[in-house]
Amino acid sequence: MIKAIKGFNDILPEQAAKWLQLEAVLADVLARYGYENIRLPIVEQTDLFARAIGGATDIVEKEMYSFADKSEPPTPLTLRPEGTAGAVRAVLEHNLLRGDTPKLWYIGPMFRYERPQKGRYRQFHQIGVESFGSASPDADAELIAMTHLMWQELGLKDEMRLQLNSLGEIDERRAYRDALVAYLTDKQDQLDEDSKRRLTTNPLRILDSKEPSTQALLTHAPKLADFLGTESKVHFEQVQAYLTTLGIDYEINPHLVRGLDYYNKTVFEWVTDKLGSQATVCAGGRYDGLIGQLKSVGARDDKPVKSEPAVGFAMGLERLLLLIEAVAPMPDMSVCDVFVVAQPEVYGFGINYAQKLRYSRPDLRIKMASATSMKAQMKKADKSGAALTVIIAQQELDDNTISIKDMQTGEQQSVAQDWLASTKNFTRL
């Protein structure tokens, strides 16, 4: 039997119903804040991610699904490992920044080659949100406030903790990086293997190490906050002031960093203690340099490229659903309100009745089984979760009626054929 690839999972109808509920809540909150949906391709040129994410990151070095297409010469392509780079590419390609400050969101699968584990797969799903054109700290605070409202709507407000940090600007981060490398270089033998490798490639990621011995070593390491300039400090203080005004609690995590090169200033994460080691549910931050970084591709060396400010976040839907199931399970929802059963001899009338009912009552979900025996159709009705079953046999056809059965009480009665079409308050008999 051919089976799904490891780390690429089917989402079956029962599960998909809860995905739809979750996505509807998130989309509703985004609409309340005036964010617009954008649909992005899942395949982009490999160079987009190499330039945007950074060639020394784990994603580009080890995790991307890349291949060459059939053009001549072949074009290196990659299944998107994250959404921000593609969103920025689309904004630039279609001139969405011209006289505007677009606020966009997207949803869909991302792809990374890593060891599959619960809530973390090779094909995973994210909702991403990007706000372009504002350098003000109020844009950072708005995104955090929006996620805070999402937790309220999902019943998760008591399960999430907000962590903040500031990465400063690139020159401040570079000075800090040099100091951190100098501190750790003569202590390399005390680092875990991943941190030893990152010391020469992406040393700030060492701060995010989960190894207790490495974290102990970092206790006396230089602090990024000590390298921030006045502008970065003022920006970060204003973000905190807005959150205090909004009544949103937070904690400063000096070890909160990003594995992607395009972040600057504010970074934030919403974490929980209900998912074991997979604590981060939502992560985001500011990336004011990425637009200029991508605009500079092919630009003349003697012509300066102007960037544009931007801030965004992403959350993994698999992980979010795991958290919801752990602390605030969604109620199981029936996929059917009315089940129509028709005797095989009058099945054509049954099909016509169900179709007319769908037109007149778009609020109802109506199902039918195939034209098998009445007994077999009733078994399907029992399993459907429908509140009511419409039963049509030759007798009903002769009397210009239908039989209605309440599937909870078992009560059954004969009513006029237009009863359901005209009963606006649909509940039970």
Short mmCIF file of C-alpha atoms in Angstrom, two decimals:
data_model
loop_
_atom_site.label_atom_id
_atom_site.label_comp_id
_atom_site.label_asym_id
_atom_site.label_seq_id
_atom_site.Cartn_x
_atom_site.Cartn_y
_atom_site.Cartn_z
CA MET A 1 0.00 0.00 0.00
CA ILE A 2 1.24 3.47 -0.85
CA LYS A 3 1.20 5.58 2.31
CA ALA A 4 1.70 9.25 3.11
CA ILE A 5 5.30 10.46 3.36
CA LYS A 6 6.70 10.63 6.89
CA GLY A 7 5.95 14.04 8.35
CA PHE A 8 3.22 14.78 5.75
CA ASN A 9 -0.12 14.10 7.39
CA ASP A 10 -3.70 13.67 6.21
CA ILE A 11 -6.22 15.85 8.01
CA LEU A 12 -9.35 13.71 8.11
CA PRO A 13 -12.91 15.14 8.05
CA GLU A 14 -13.44 14.96 11.82
CA GLN A 15 -10.17 16.84 12.40
CA ALA A 16 -10.73 19.22 9.49
CA ALA A 17 -14.00 20.41 11.06
CA LYS A 18 -12.01 21.74 14.02
CA TRP A 19 -9.44 23.31 11.69
CA LEU A 20 -12.27 25.18 10.00
CA GLN A 21 -13.61 26.38 13.36
CA LEU A 22 -10.15 27.61 14.38
CA GLU A 23 -9.49 29.33 11.07
CA ALA A 24 -12.87 31.07 11.23
CA VAL A 25 -12.08 32.54 14.66
CA LEU A 26 -8.65 33.76 13.55
CA ALA A 27 -10.00 35.23 10.30
CA ASP A 28 -12.74 37.05 12.22
CA VAL A 29 -10.24 38.71 14.58
CA LEU A 30 -8.02 39.71 11.65
CA ALA A 31 -11.00 41.27 9.89
CA ARG A 32 -11.83 43.27 13.02
CA TYR A 33 -8.37 44.85 12.79
CA GLY A 34 -8.69 45.58 9.07
CA TYR A 35 -6.17 42.99 7.81
CA GLU A 36 -6.66 41.64 4.27
CA ASN A 37 -6.04 38.12 3.03
CA ILE A 38 -3.35 37.41 0.43
CA ARG A 39 -2.86 34.01 -1.27
CA LEU A 40 0.80 33.20 -1.88
CA PRO A 41 2.41 30.40 -3.92
CA ILE A 42 4.00 27.54 -2.01
CA VAL A 43 7.00 27.41 -4.38
CA GLU A 44 9.45 30.31 -4.73
CA GLN A 45 12.93 30.77 -6.15
CA THR A 46 15.49 29.33 -3.75
CA ASP A 47 17.44 32.57 -3.81
CA LEU A 48 14.52 34.38 -2.16
CA PHE A 49 14.92 32.36 1.03
CA ALA A 50 18.72 32.30 0.92
CA ARG A 51 18.78 36.11 0.79
CA ALA A 52 15.91 36.77 3.18
CA ILE A 53 16.41 34.11 5.84
CA GLY A 54 20.21 34.00 5.72
CA GLY A 55 22.55 31.40 4.31
CA ALA A 56 23.96 30.48 7.73
CA THR A 57 20.60 29.60 9.29
CA ASP A 58 19.50 26.05 10.05
CA ILE A 59 16.54 26.49 7.70
CA VAL A 60 18.65 27.23 4.63
CA GLU A 61 21.53 24.95 5.57
CA LYS A 62 19.58 21.83 6.52
CA GLU A 63 15.80 22.08 6.32
CA MET A 64 14.64 23.37 2.92
CA TYR A 65 13.01 21.18 0.30
CA SER A 66 14.77 22.44 -2.84
CA PHE A 67 14.86 21.17 -6.41
CA ALA A 68 15.59 22.34 -9.95
CA ASP A 69 12.72 22.75 -12.41
CA LYS A 70 12.71 21.59 -16.04
CA SER A 71 13.58 24.93 -17.63
CA GLU A 72 16.86 25.51 -19.48
CA PRO A 73 18.94 26.40 -17.62
CA PRO A 74 17.16 24.88 -14.60
CA THR A 75 15.83 27.31 -11.99
CA PRO A 76 16.47 26.38 -8.34
CA LEU A 77 13.10 26.30 -6.56
CA THR A 78 12.09 25.68 -2.94
CA LEU A 79 8.90 24.70 -1.13
CA ARG A 80 8.37 27.65 1.20
CA PRO A 81 9.79 27.03 4.70
CA GLU A 82 8.12 30.21 6.04
CA GLY A 83 5.79 32.90 4.73
CA THR A 84 7.32 36.32 5.37
CA ALA A 85 9.84 36.25 2.51
CA GLY A 86 7.12 35.37 0.00
CA ALA A 87 4.81 38.07 1.36
CA VAL A 88 7.55 40.70 0.98
CA ARG A 89 8.30 39.47 -2.53
CA ALA A 90 4.62 39.85 -3.46
CA VAL A 91 4.38 43.33 -1.92
CA LEU A 92 7.42 44.48 -3.93
CA GLU A 93 6.44 42.74 -7.17
CA HIS A 94 2.96 44.27 -7.18
CA ASN A 95 3.94 47.71 -5.81
CA LEU A 96 1.58 47.40 -2.84
CA LEU A 97 3.65 49.88 -0.85
CA ARG A 98 3.05 52.71 -3.31
CA GLY A 99 1.18 55.27 -1.25
CA ASP A 100 -0.13 52.62 1.13
CA THR A 101 0.68 50.70 4.32
CA PRO A 102 -0.76 47.25 3.60
CA LYS A 103 -1.81 44.94 6.42
CA LEU A 104 -1.93 41.36 5.16
CA TRP A 105 -2.47 37.82 6.37
CA TYR A 106 -2.02 34.43 4.74
CA ILE A 107 -2.57 30.83 5.71
CA GLY A 108 -1.34 27.52 4.37
CA PRO A 109 1.30 24.78 4.39
CA MET A 110 5.03 25.33 4.99
CA PHE A 111 7.75 22.74 4.51
CA ARG A 112 10.89 21.94 6.51
CA TYR A 113 12.96 18.78 6.62
CA GLU A 114 13.39 18.02 10.30
CA ARG A 115 12.61 15.16 12.65
CA PRO A 116 8.81 14.88 12.92
CA GLN A 117 7.37 15.09 16.41
CA LYS A 118 4.02 15.88 17.98
CA GLY A 119 2.84 19.26 16.72
CA ARG A 120 5.89 19.68 14.48
CA TYR A 121 5.84 18.07 11.06
CA ARG A 122 7.65 18.33 7.72
CA GLN A 123 4.53 19.77 6.18
CA PHE A 124 2.99 22.06 8.75
CA HIS A 125 0.48 24.88 8.57
CA GLN A 126 0.86 28.48 9.62
CA ILE A 127 -1.17 31.62 9.70
CA GLY A 128 1.08 34.62 9.12
CA VAL A 129 0.37 38.32 9.55
CA GLU A 130 2.46 41.19 8.14
CA SER A 131 2.04 44.93 8.70
CA PHE A 132 4.03 47.13 6.31
CA GLY A 133 4.98 50.80 6.26
CA SER A 134 4.94 51.85 9.92
CA ALA A 135 8.14 52.24 11.96
CA SER A 136 6.16 53.25 15.03
CA PRO A 137 6.04 50.99 18.11
CA ASP A 138 2.25 51.16 17.96
CA ALA A 139 2.40 48.75 14.98
CA ASP A 140 4.28 46.24 17.17
CA ALA A 141 1.76 46.69 19.99
CA GLU A 142 -1.22 46.28 17.63
CA LEU A 143 -0.06 42.84 16.51
CA ILE A 144 0.46 41.73 20.09
CA ALA A 145 -2.97 43.09 21.06
CA MET A 146 -4.52 41.21 18.14
CA THR A 147 -3.00 37.89 19.22
CA HIS A 148 -4.14 38.62 22.76
CA LEU A 149 -7.72 38.93 21.47
CA MET A 150 -7.32 35.65 19.55
CA TRP A 151 -6.49 33.86 22.83
CA GLN A 152 -9.61 35.37 24.42
CA GLU A 153 -11.80 34.14 21.57
CA LEU A 154 -10.27 30.65 21.68
CA GLY A 155 -10.55 30.25 25.45
CA LEU A 156 -6.76 30.31 25.93
CA LYS A 157 -6.25 33.62 27.75
CA ASP A 158 -5.10 31.92 30.98
CA GLU A 159 -2.74 29.51 29.22
CA MET A 160 -0.48 31.95 27.36
CA ARG A 161 2.46 34.07 28.52
CA LEU A 162 3.91 36.89 26.47
CA GLN A 163 7.70 37.20 26.27
CA LEU A 164 9.44 40.26 24.81
CA ASN A 165 12.96 41.27 23.84
CA SER A 166 14.65 43.81 21.60
CA LEU A 167 17.32 42.79 19.08
CA GLY A 168 18.24 46.41 18.38
CA GLU A 169 19.59 47.43 14.99
CA ILE A 170 22.07 45.48 12.92
CA ASP A 171 25.14 47.49 14.02
CA GLU A 172 24.15 47.10 17.70
CA ARG A 173 23.57 43.40 17.20
CA ARG A 174 26.90 43.05 15.39
CA ALA A 175 28.74 44.66 18.32
CA TYR A 176 26.95 42.35 20.72
CA ARG A 177 27.68 39.34 18.54
CA ASP A 178 31.42 40.14 18.66
CA ALA A 179 31.30 40.43 22.45
CA LEU A 180 29.34 37.17 22.81
CA VAL A 181 31.72 35.28 20.52
CA ALA A 182 34.72 36.63 22.43
CA TYR A 183 33.15 35.49 25.72
CA LEU A 184 32.30 31.99 24.45
CA THR A 185 35.36 31.24 22.33
CA ASP A 186 37.58 30.16 25.22
CA LYS A 187 34.66 28.19 26.69
CA GLN A 188 33.90 26.16 23.57
CA ASP A 189 34.57 22.85 25.27
CA GLN A 190 31.67 23.58 27.66
CA LEU A 191 29.16 24.18 24.86
CA ASP A 192 26.77 21.58 23.42
CA GLU A 193 27.50 20.44 19.85
CA ASP A 194 24.85 22.64 18.19
CA SER A 195 26.15 25.70 20.03
CA LYS A 196 29.73 24.96 18.98
CA ARG A 197 28.62 24.97 15.36
CA ARG A 198 26.56 28.13 15.80
CA LEU A 199 29.51 29.96 17.35
CA THR A 200 30.91 30.50 13.85
CA THR A 201 27.64 30.68 11.91
CA ASN A 202 24.80 32.18 13.97
CA PRO A 203 26.02 32.82 17.52
CA LEU A 204 22.88 34.61 18.73
CA ARG A 205 20.99 31.33 18.40
CA ILE A 206 23.17 29.98 21.21
CA LEU A 207 21.07 32.15 23.55
CA ASP A 208 18.09 29.99 22.60
CA SER A 209 19.81 26.70 23.44
CA LYS A 210 17.74 24.22 25.45
CA GLU A 211 20.85 22.63 27.00
CA PRO A 212 21.02 23.44 30.76
CA SER A 213 24.84 23.47 30.73
CA THR A 214 24.89 26.05 27.93
CA GLN A 215 22.27 28.17 29.65
CA ALA A 216 24.35 28.09 32.85
CA LEU A 217 27.36 29.26 30.87
CA LEU A 218 25.35 32.18 29.49
CA THR A 219 24.50 33.50 32.96
CA HIS A 220 27.58 35.71 33.01
CA ALA A 221 27.69 36.38 29.25
CA PRO A 222 27.33 39.93 27.85
CA LYS A 223 23.71 41.14 27.66
CA LEU A 224 22.22 42.37 24.38
CA ALA A 225 20.33 45.11 26.23
CA ASP A 226 23.67 46.74 27.14
CA PHE A 227 24.47 47.23 23.45
CA LEU A 228 21.23 48.92 22.41
CA GLY A 229 21.32 52.54 21.26
CA THR A 230 18.94 55.26 22.43
CA GLU A 231 16.49 54.84 19.55
CA SER A 232 16.18 51.08 20.06
CA LYS A 233 15.68 51.52 23.82
CA VAL A 234 13.01 54.22 23.37
CA HIS A 235 11.16 52.08 20.81
CA PHE A 236 11.16 49.08 23.13
CA GLU A 237 10.04 51.14 26.12
CA GLN A 238 7.12 52.56 24.11
CA VAL A 239 5.99 49.08 23.07
CA GLN A 240 5.95 48.10 26.74
CA ALA A 241 4.04 51.28 27.65
CA TYR A 242 1.34 50.50 25.05
CA LEU A 243 0.98 46.95 26.38
CA THR A 244 0.61 48.26 29.92
CA THR A 245 -2.10 50.66 28.71
CA LEU A 246 -3.88 47.73 27.06
CA GLY A 247 -3.66 45.65 30.22
CA ILE A 248 -1.53 42.96 28.56
CA ASP A 249 0.97 41.30 30.91
CA TYR A 250 4.43 40.45 29.61
CA GLU A 251 7.89 39.38 30.73
CA ILE A 252 11.28 40.36 29.33
CA ASN A 253 13.27 37.37 28.08
CA PRO A 254 16.85 38.49 27.29
CA HIS A 255 17.52 35.14 25.58
CA LEU A 256 14.65 35.53 23.11
CA VAL A 257 16.27 35.74 19.66
CA ARG A 258 15.46 34.81 16.09
CA GLY A 259 17.08 32.32 13.77
CA LEU A 260 16.29 34.56 10.79
CA ASP A 261 18.59 37.43 9.83
CA TYR A 262 15.90 39.94 8.90
CA TYR A 263 14.57 40.71 12.41
CA ASN A 264 15.39 43.92 14.33
CA LYS A 265 14.11 45.75 17.39
CA THR A 266 11.01 44.12 18.94
CA VAL A 267 10.67 40.34 18.99
CA PHE A 268 7.95 38.51 20.90
CA GLU A 269 6.62 35.04 21.60
CA TRP A 270 3.49 33.65 23.18
CA VAL A 271 4.44 30.53 25.16
CA THR A 272 2.57 27.93 27.19
CA ASP A 273 3.51 25.26 29.70
CA LYS A 274 0.80 22.88 28.45
CA LEU A 275 2.71 21.40 25.48
CA GLY A 276 5.93 20.15 27.02
CA SER A 277 9.07 21.23 25.19
CA GLN A 278 7.04 22.71 22.31
CA ALA A 279 6.26 25.82 24.34
CA THR A 280 6.06 28.50 21.63
CA VAL A 281 2.65 28.90 19.99
CA CYS A 282 3.12 32.24 18.24
CA ALA A 283 6.28 34.19 17.38
CA GLY A 284 6.88 37.50 15.68
CA GLY A 285 8.78 40.73 15.53
CA ARG A 286 9.97 43.68 13.50
CA TYR A 287 12.01 43.31 10.28
CA ASP A 288 12.67 46.79 8.94
CA GLY A 289 15.58 45.77 6.75
CA LEU A 290 14.11 42.88 4.76
CA ILE A 291 12.36 44.95 2.10
CA GLY A 292 15.55 46.85 1.32
CA GLN A 293 17.49 43.59 1.36
CA LEU A 294 15.26 42.12 -1.34
CA LYS A 295 14.97 45.36 -3.32
CA SER A 296 18.75 45.48 -3.59
CA VAL A 297 18.82 42.29 -5.69
CA GLY A 298 20.01 43.43 -9.11
CA ALA A 299 20.24 47.10 -8.05
CA ARG A 300 23.21 49.25 -9.03
CA ASP A 301 25.96 49.37 -6.42
CA ASP A 302 26.15 53.18 -6.61
CA LYS A 303 22.41 53.67 -6.05
CA PRO A 304 21.25 53.41 -2.42
CA VAL A 305 18.18 51.23 -1.83
CA LYS A 306 15.53 52.48 0.57
CA SER A 307 13.93 49.91 2.82
CA GLU A 308 10.48 50.06 4.43
CA PRO A 309 9.53 49.18 8.00
CA ALA A 310 7.53 46.04 8.69
CA VAL A 311 6.44 43.86 11.59
CA GLY A 312 4.66 40.51 11.67
CA PHE A 313 4.05 37.19 13.36
CA ALA A 314 3.28 33.56 12.56
CA MET A 315 1.62 30.78 14.50
CA GLY A 316 1.62 27.06 13.84
CA LEU A 317 -1.91 25.72 13.54
CA GLU A 318 -1.05 22.14 14.51
CA ARG A 319 0.49 23.31 17.77
CA LEU A 320 -2.38 25.70 18.45
CA LEU A 321 -4.92 22.91 17.93
CA LEU A 322 -3.00 20.66 20.34
CA LEU A 323 -3.20 23.39 22.97
CA ILE A 324 -6.92 23.90 22.37
CA GLU A 325 -7.56 20.18 22.71
CA ALA A 326 -5.54 20.13 25.95
CA VAL A 327 -7.25 23.03 27.73
CA ALA A 328 -10.37 24.20 25.87
CA PRO A 329 -11.60 21.47 23.50
CA MET A 330 -13.88 22.56 20.70
CA PRO A 331 -17.31 20.91 20.77
CA ASP A 332 -17.85 18.23 18.16
CA MET A 333 -20.02 19.68 15.43
CA SER A 334 -22.43 17.70 13.32
CA VAL A 335 -21.93 18.07 9.58
CA CYS A 336 -25.64 17.55 9.02
CA ASP A 337 -28.86 19.17 10.27
CA VAL A 338 -31.40 17.29 8.17
CA PHE A 339 -31.05 13.82 6.65
CA VAL A 340 -33.46 12.94 3.84
CA VAL A 341 -34.43 9.27 3.47
CA ALA A 342 -36.46 8.27 0.41
CA GLN A 343 -37.90 4.91 -0.58
CA PRO A 344 -36.03 3.64 -3.68
CA GLU A 345 -39.26 3.76 -5.73
CA VAL A 346 -39.68 7.50 -5.04
CA TYR A 347 -36.00 8.37 -4.71
CA GLY A 348 -36.19 10.87 -7.57
CA PHE A 349 -38.78 12.85 -5.61
CA GLY A 350 -36.48 12.70 -2.57
CA ILE A 351 -33.56 14.15 -4.52
CA ASN A 352 -35.77 16.95 -5.81
CA TYR A 353 -37.14 17.67 -2.31
CA ALA A 354 -33.63 17.87 -0.81
CA GLN A 355 -32.44 20.15 -3.60
CA LYS A 356 -35.36 22.56 -3.23
CA LEU A 357 -34.82 22.59 0.54
CA ARG A 358 -31.16 23.56 0.05
CA TYR A 359 -32.29 26.54 -2.03
CA SER A 360 -35.00 27.67 0.39
CA ARG A 361 -33.05 26.97 3.61
CA PRO A 362 -29.36 27.81 2.99
CA ASP A 363 -28.86 27.79 6.78
CA LEU A 364 -29.40 24.00 6.89
CA ARG A 365 -26.89 21.28 6.05
CA ILE A 366 -28.78 18.52 4.26
CA LYS A 367 -27.51 15.04 3.39
CA MET A 368 -28.84 11.98 1.62
CA ALA A 369 -27.67 8.39 1.30
CA SER A 370 -27.70 6.42 -1.94
CA ALA A 371 -30.91 4.82 -3.15
CA THR A 372 -30.54 1.67 -1.06
CA SER A 373 -33.16 0.13 1.22
CA MET A 374 -34.98 2.31 3.73
CA LYS A 375 -33.33 0.34 6.56
CA ALA A 376 -29.83 1.03 5.19
CA GLN A 377 -30.63 4.71 4.69
CA MET A 378 -31.97 5.02 8.26
CA LYS A 379 -28.71 3.57 9.59
CA LYS A 380 -26.86 6.33 7.73
CA ALA A 381 -29.25 8.88 9.20
CA ASP A 382 -28.57 7.57 12.73
CA LYS A 383 -24.81 8.02 12.21
CA SER A 384 -25.07 11.43 10.56
CA GLY A 385 -25.66 13.46 13.72
CA ALA A 386 -28.66 15.12 12.10
CA ALA A 387 -31.28 16.68 14.35
CA LEU A 388 -34.14 15.67 12.07
CA THR A 389 -34.68 12.99 9.46
CA VAL A 390 -37.16 13.51 6.63
CA ILE A 391 -38.76 10.23 5.53
CA ILE A 392 -40.45 10.00 2.14
CA ALA A 393 -42.20 6.85 0.93
CA GLN A 394 -45.04 6.28 -1.53
CA GLN A 395 -47.61 7.00 1.19
CA GLU A 396 -46.13 10.46 1.84
CA LEU A 397 -46.08 11.16 -1.87
CA ASP A 398 -49.74 10.19 -2.21
CA ASP A 399 -50.72 12.38 0.79
CA ASN A 400 -48.55 15.35 -0.27
CA THR A 401 -46.75 15.11 3.12
CA ILE A 402 -43.40 14.12 4.61
CA SER A 403 -42.62 12.31 7.84
CA ILE A 404 -40.27 14.08 10.26
CA LYS A 405 -38.35 12.13 12.92
CA ASP A 406 -36.65 13.86 15.84
CA MET A 407 -33.38 11.93 16.09
CA GLN A 408 -32.89 12.74 19.77
CA THR A 409 -36.33 11.86 21.12
CA GLY A 410 -37.43 9.39 18.45
CA GLU A 411 -40.72 11.27 18.07
CA GLN A 412 -42.12 11.12 14.53
CA GLN A 413 -44.99 12.98 12.90
CA SER A 414 -46.45 13.75 9.49
CA VAL A 415 -46.29 17.35 8.24
CA ALA A 416 -46.89 19.26 5.03
CA GLN A 417 -44.12 19.01 2.45
CA ASP A 418 -43.30 22.73 2.82
CA TRP A 419 -43.03 22.56 6.63
CA LEU A 420 -39.22 22.70 6.81
CA ALA A 421 -39.01 25.36 4.11
CA SER A 422 -41.33 27.63 6.09
CA THR A 423 -40.11 26.84 9.63
CA LYS A 424 -37.61 29.64 10.17
CA ASN A 425 -36.68 28.75 13.76
CA PHE A 426 -35.21 25.34 13.08
CA THR A 427 -34.52 23.36 16.24
CA ARG A 428 -36.46 20.18 16.84
CA LEU A 429 -40.06 18.94 16.71
#
